[in-house]
Short mmCIF file of C-alpha atoms in Angstrom, two decimals:
data_model
loop_
_atom_site.label_atom_id
_atom_site.label_comp_id
_atom_site.label_asym_id
_atom_site.label_seq_id
_atom_site.Cartn_x
_atom_site.Cartn_y
_atom_site.Cartn_z
CA MET A 1 15.80 -12.95 27.97
CA GLU A 2 17.30 -13.92 24.62
CA THR A 3 16.44 -12.56 21.23
CA THR A 4 16.84 -14.76 18.18
CA PHE A 5 17.06 -13.32 14.70
CA HIS A 6 16.47 -15.30 11.53
CA PHE A 7 17.83 -13.93 8.29
CA SER A 8 16.88 -15.05 4.80
CA SER A 9 18.58 -14.37 1.54
CA ALA A 10 16.71 -12.33 -1.03
CA ASP A 11 16.52 -15.44 -3.23
CA SER A 12 14.51 -17.34 -0.65
CA LEU A 13 11.92 -14.61 -0.05
CA THR A 14 8.46 -15.02 -1.51
CA GLN A 15 8.04 -13.26 -4.83
CA ILE A 16 5.32 -10.69 -5.45
CA PRO A 17 2.47 -12.34 -7.39
CA SER A 18 1.94 -11.09 -10.93
CA TRP A 19 -1.70 -10.15 -10.20
CA GLN A 20 -0.48 -7.79 -7.47
CA ILE A 21 2.09 -6.18 -9.75
CA LYS A 22 -0.59 -5.66 -12.43
CA GLU A 23 -3.01 -4.17 -9.91
CA THR A 24 -0.35 -1.76 -8.64
CA GLN A 25 0.48 -0.70 -12.19
CA LYS A 26 -3.22 -0.17 -12.92
CA ARG A 27 -3.63 2.01 -9.84
CA GLN A 28 -0.51 4.02 -10.64
CA GLU A 29 -1.81 4.68 -14.14
CA TYR A 30 -5.17 5.79 -12.77
CA ILE A 31 -3.44 8.20 -10.37
CA ARG A 32 -1.36 9.64 -13.21
CA LYS A 33 -4.52 10.28 -15.25
CA HIS A 34 -6.67 11.46 -12.30
CA PRO A 35 -4.47 13.18 -9.70
CA GLU A 36 -7.52 15.07 -8.44
CA SER A 37 -8.90 11.77 -7.12
CA LEU A 38 -6.21 11.61 -4.42
CA ILE A 39 -7.17 12.50 -0.87
CA ASP A 40 -4.85 14.07 1.67
CA PHE A 41 -4.02 11.55 4.41
CA ASP A 42 -4.72 13.94 7.29
CA GLU A 43 -8.07 14.93 5.80
CA MET A 44 -9.02 11.29 5.32
CA MET A 45 -8.10 10.45 8.92
CA SER A 46 -10.18 13.38 10.18
CA GLU A 47 -13.17 12.15 8.20
CA LEU A 48 -12.76 8.61 9.52
CA GLU A 49 -12.50 9.86 13.08
CA LYS A 50 -15.76 11.79 12.61
CA ASP A 51 -17.48 8.69 11.22
CA PHE A 52 -16.36 6.42 14.04
CA SER A 53 -16.61 8.69 17.04
#
């Protein structure tokens, strides 16, 4: 079995769309202003498991 790798230069990679950059910045700002809104990952997973089991 052969494995083939394809490499691309950073210049040829797709750029991140401006709407996505703006949305990320908006979410980061919200988190800075409302850190209490964050949920612990393990707690969230436990809640999801309860909901779907």
